[in-house]
Short mmCIF file of C-alpha atoms in Angstrom, two decimals:
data_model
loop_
_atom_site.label_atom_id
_atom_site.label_comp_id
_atom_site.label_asym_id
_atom_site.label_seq_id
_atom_site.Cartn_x
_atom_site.Cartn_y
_atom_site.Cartn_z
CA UNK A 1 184.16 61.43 206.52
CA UNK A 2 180.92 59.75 206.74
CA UNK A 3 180.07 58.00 210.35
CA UNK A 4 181.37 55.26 211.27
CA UNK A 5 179.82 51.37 211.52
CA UNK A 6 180.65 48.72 214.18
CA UNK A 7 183.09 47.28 211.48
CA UNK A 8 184.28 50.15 209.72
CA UNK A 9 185.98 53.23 210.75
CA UNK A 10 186.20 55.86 207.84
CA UNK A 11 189.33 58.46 207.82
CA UNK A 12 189.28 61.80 206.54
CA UNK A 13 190.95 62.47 203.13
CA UNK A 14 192.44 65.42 205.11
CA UNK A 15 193.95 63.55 208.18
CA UNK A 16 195.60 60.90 205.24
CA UNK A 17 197.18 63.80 203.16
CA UNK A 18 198.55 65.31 206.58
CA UNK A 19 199.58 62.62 207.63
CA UNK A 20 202.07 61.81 204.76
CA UNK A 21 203.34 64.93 204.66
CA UNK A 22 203.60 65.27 207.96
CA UNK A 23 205.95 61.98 208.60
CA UNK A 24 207.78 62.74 205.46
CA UNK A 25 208.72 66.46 207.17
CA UNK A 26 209.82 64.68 210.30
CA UNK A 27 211.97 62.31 208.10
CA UNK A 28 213.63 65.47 206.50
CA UNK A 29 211.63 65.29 203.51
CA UNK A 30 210.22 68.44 201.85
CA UNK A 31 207.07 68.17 199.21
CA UNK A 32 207.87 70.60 196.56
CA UNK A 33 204.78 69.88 194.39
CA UNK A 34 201.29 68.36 195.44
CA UNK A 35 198.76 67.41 192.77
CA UNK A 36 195.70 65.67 194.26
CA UNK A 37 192.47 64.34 192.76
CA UNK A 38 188.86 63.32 193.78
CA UNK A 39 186.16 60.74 191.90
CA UNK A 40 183.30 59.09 192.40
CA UNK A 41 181.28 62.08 193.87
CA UNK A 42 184.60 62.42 196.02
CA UNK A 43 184.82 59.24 197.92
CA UNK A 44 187.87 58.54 196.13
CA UNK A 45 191.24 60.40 196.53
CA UNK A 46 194.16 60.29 195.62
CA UNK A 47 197.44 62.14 195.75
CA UNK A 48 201.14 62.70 194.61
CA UNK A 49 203.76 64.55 196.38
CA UNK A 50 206.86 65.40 194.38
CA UNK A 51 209.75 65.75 196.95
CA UNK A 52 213.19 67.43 196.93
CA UNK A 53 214.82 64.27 197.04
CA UNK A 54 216.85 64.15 193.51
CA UNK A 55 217.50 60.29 192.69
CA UNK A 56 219.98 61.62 190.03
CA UNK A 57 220.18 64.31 187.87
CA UNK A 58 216.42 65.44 186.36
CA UNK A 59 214.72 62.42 188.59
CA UNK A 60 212.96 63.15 191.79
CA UNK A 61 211.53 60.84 194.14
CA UNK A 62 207.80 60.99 194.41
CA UNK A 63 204.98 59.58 196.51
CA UNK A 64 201.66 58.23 196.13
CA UNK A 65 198.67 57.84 198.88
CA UNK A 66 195.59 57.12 198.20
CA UNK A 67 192.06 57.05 200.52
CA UNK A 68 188.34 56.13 200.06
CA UNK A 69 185.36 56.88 201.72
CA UNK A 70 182.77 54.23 200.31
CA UNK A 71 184.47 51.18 201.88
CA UNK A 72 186.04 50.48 197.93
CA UNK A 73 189.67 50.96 198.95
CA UNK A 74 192.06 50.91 201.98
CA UNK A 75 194.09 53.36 202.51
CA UNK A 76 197.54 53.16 200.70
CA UNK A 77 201.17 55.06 200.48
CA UNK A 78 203.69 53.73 197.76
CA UNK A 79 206.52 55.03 197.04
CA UNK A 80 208.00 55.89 193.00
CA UNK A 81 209.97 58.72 190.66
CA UNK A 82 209.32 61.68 188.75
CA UNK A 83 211.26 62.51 185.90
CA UNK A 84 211.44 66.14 185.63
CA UNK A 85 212.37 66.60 181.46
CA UNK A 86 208.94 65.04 180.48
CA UNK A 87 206.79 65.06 183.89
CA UNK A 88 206.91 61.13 183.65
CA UNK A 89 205.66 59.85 186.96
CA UNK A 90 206.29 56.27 187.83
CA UNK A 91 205.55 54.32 190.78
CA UNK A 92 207.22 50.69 191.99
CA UNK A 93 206.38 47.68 194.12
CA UNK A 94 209.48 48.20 196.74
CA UNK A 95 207.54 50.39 198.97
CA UNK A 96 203.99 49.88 199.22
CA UNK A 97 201.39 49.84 202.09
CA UNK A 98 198.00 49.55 202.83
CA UNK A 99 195.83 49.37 205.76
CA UNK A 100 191.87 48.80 206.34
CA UNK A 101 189.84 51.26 207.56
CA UNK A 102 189.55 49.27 211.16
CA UNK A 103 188.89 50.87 214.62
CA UNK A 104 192.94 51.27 214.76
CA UNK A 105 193.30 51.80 210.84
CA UNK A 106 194.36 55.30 211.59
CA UNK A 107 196.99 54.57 213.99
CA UNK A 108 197.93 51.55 211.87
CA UNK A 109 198.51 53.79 208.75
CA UNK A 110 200.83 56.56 210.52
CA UNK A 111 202.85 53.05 211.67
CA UNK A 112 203.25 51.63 208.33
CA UNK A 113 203.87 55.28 207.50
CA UNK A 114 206.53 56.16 209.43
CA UNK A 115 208.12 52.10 208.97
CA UNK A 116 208.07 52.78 205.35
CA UNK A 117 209.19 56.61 204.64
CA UNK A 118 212.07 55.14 207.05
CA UNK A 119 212.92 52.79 204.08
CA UNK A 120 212.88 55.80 201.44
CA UNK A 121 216.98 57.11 202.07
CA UNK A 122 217.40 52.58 200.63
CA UNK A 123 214.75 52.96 198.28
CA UNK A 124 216.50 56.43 196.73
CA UNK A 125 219.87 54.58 196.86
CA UNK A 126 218.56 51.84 194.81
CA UNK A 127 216.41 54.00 192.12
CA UNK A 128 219.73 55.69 191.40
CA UNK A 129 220.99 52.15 190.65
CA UNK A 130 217.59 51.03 188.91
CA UNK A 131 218.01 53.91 186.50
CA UNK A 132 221.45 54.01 185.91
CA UNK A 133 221.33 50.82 184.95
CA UNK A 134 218.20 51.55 182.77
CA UNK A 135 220.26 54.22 181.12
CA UNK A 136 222.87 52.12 180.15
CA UNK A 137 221.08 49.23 178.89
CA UNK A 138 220.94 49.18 175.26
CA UNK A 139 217.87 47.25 173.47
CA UNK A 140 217.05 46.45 169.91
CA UNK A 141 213.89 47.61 168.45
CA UNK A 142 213.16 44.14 168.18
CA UNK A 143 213.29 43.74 172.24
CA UNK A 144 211.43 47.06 172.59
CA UNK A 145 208.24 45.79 171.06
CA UNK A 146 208.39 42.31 172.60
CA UNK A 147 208.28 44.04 175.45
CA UNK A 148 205.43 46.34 174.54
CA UNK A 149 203.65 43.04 173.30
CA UNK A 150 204.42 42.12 177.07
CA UNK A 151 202.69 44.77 178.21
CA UNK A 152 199.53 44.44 176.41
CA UNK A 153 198.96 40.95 177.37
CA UNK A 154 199.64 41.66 180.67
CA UNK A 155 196.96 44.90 180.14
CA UNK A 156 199.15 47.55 181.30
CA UNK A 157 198.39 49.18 178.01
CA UNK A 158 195.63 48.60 176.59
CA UNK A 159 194.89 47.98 172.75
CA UNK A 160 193.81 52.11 171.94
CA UNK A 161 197.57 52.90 174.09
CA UNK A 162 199.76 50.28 172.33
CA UNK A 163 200.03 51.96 169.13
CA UNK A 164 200.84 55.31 171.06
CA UNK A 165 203.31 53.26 172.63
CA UNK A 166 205.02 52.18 169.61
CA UNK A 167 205.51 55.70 168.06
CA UNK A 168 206.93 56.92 171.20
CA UNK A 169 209.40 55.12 170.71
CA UNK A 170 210.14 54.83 167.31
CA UNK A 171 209.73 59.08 167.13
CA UNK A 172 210.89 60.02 170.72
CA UNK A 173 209.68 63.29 172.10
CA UNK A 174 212.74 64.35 173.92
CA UNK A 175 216.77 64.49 172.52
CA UNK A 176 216.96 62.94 176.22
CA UNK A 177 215.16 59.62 175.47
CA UNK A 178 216.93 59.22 171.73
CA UNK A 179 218.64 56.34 172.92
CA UNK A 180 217.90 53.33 172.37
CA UNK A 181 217.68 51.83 176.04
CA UNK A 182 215.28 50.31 178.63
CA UNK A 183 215.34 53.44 180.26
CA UNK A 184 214.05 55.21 177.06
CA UNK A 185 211.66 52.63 176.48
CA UNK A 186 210.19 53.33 180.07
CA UNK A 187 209.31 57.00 179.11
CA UNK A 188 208.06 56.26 176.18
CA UNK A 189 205.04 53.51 178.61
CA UNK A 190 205.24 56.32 181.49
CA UNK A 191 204.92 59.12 179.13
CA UNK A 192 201.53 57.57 177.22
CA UNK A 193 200.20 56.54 180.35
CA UNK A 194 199.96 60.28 181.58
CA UNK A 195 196.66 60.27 180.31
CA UNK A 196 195.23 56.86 182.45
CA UNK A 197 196.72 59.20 185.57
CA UNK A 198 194.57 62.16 184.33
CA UNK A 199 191.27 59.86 184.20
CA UNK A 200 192.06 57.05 186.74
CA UNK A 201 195.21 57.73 188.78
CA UNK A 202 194.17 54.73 191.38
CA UNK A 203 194.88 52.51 188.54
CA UNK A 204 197.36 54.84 186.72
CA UNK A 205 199.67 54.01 190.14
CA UNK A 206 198.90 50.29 190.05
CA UNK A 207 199.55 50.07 186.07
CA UNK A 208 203.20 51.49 186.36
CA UNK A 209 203.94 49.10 189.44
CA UNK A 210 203.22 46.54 187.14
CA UNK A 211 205.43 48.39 184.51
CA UNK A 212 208.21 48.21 186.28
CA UNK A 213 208.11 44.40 187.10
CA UNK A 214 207.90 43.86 183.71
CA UNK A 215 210.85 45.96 182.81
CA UNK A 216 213.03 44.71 185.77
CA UNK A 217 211.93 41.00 184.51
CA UNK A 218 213.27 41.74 181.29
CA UNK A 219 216.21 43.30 182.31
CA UNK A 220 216.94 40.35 185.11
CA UNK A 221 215.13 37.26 185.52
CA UNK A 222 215.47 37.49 189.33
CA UNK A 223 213.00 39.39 191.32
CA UNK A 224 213.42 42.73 193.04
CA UNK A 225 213.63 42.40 196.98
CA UNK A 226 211.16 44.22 198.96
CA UNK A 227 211.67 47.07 201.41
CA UNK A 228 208.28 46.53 202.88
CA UNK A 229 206.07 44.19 202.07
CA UNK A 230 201.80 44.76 202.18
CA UNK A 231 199.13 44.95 199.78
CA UNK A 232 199.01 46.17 196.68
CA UNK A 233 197.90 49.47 195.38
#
């Protein structure tokens, strides 16, 4: 990391990855698949760990952290699925925390940490819910691309992605997602934005939180409660 100022105290990409995986160890969490990236002349980085933690049959829960060395980012943990048929990655607003790089950002990030990987046995309960209600909602193609209008106005696809979007779902990719439900509807976004995670995946993880407000909107007009509460990815 670079040195520190009076204000700012930088943290090794390292010491952030370790850190994650070494609470999530201690929680009885094992990573079965790490893919990590670097940008911006590797001030930026960000990482997923895929953990053997099935939600339900062919989804996995998954976890995001993120770090920066240029004073552009705090550093961040949130918390989503993976869905193992396709490779669709998905993250959500329940679990998300971030913490300035301070004099005590370090210690303040293996707290939030350790507070929030606490909250991940709930947050796996209520993914199993999320998507089994998903599953069994039924939409009309009508719905489906009010929704995907949605989502462009809101920019979580942009106008190059939309159309992408569209033929997803009207030709879908797996027998799995032939339904016609929000849950199919969701691989088809998830699926098409595999390639914003390729190129961006700081924004990749922020775009699917945003996702899945929409879809949970749509699906009830109440919001979804909060396991822990912080600032956004």
């Amino acid at each position: 990391a670079p040195p520190s100022t009076d204000t700012w105290f930088p943290i090794r990409h390292s010491q952030v990855l370790h850190t994650a995986i070494e609470t999530l160890g201690e929680a009885g969490f094992q990573v079965h698949r790490t893919a990590l990236a670097l940008s911006r002349n590797d001030a930026r980085f960000f990482g997923v760990l895929d953990l053997v933690a099935p939600i339900m049959p062919g989804v996995n829960l998954a976890v995001g952290i993120r770090n920066s060395a240029d004073k552009s980012l705090p550093v961040a943990f949130c918390a989503g699925t993976r869905v193992m048929v396709c490779d669709n990655l998905a993250f959500r607003s329940e679990i998300v925390v971030a913490r300035k790089h301070t004099k005590y950002g370090q210690m303040r990030y293996q707290e939030a940490i350790a507070k929030a990987v606490g909250t991940l046995p709930q947050f796996r309960e209520k993914e199993h819910e999320r998507v089994t209600r998903f599953q069994e909602a039924a939409i009309t193609d009508e719905r489906a691309e009010a929704l995907m209008l949605r989502s462009f106005e809101k920019e979580i696809v942009s106008y190059r992605l939309l159309p992408q979007v569209i033929e997803a779902w009207r030709t879908p990719s797996h027998e799995e997602f032939a339904p016609r439900t929000l849950w199919s509807l969701e691989q088809c976004f998830t699926g098409i934005l595999a390639s914003v995670q390729k190129s961006n995946p700081q924004r990749f993880a922020s775009l699917t939180i945003r996702l899945q407000d929409l879809l949970l909107q749509a699906e009830s007009p109440r919001p979804a409660q909060n396991l822990d509460v912080a600032s956004p990815v």
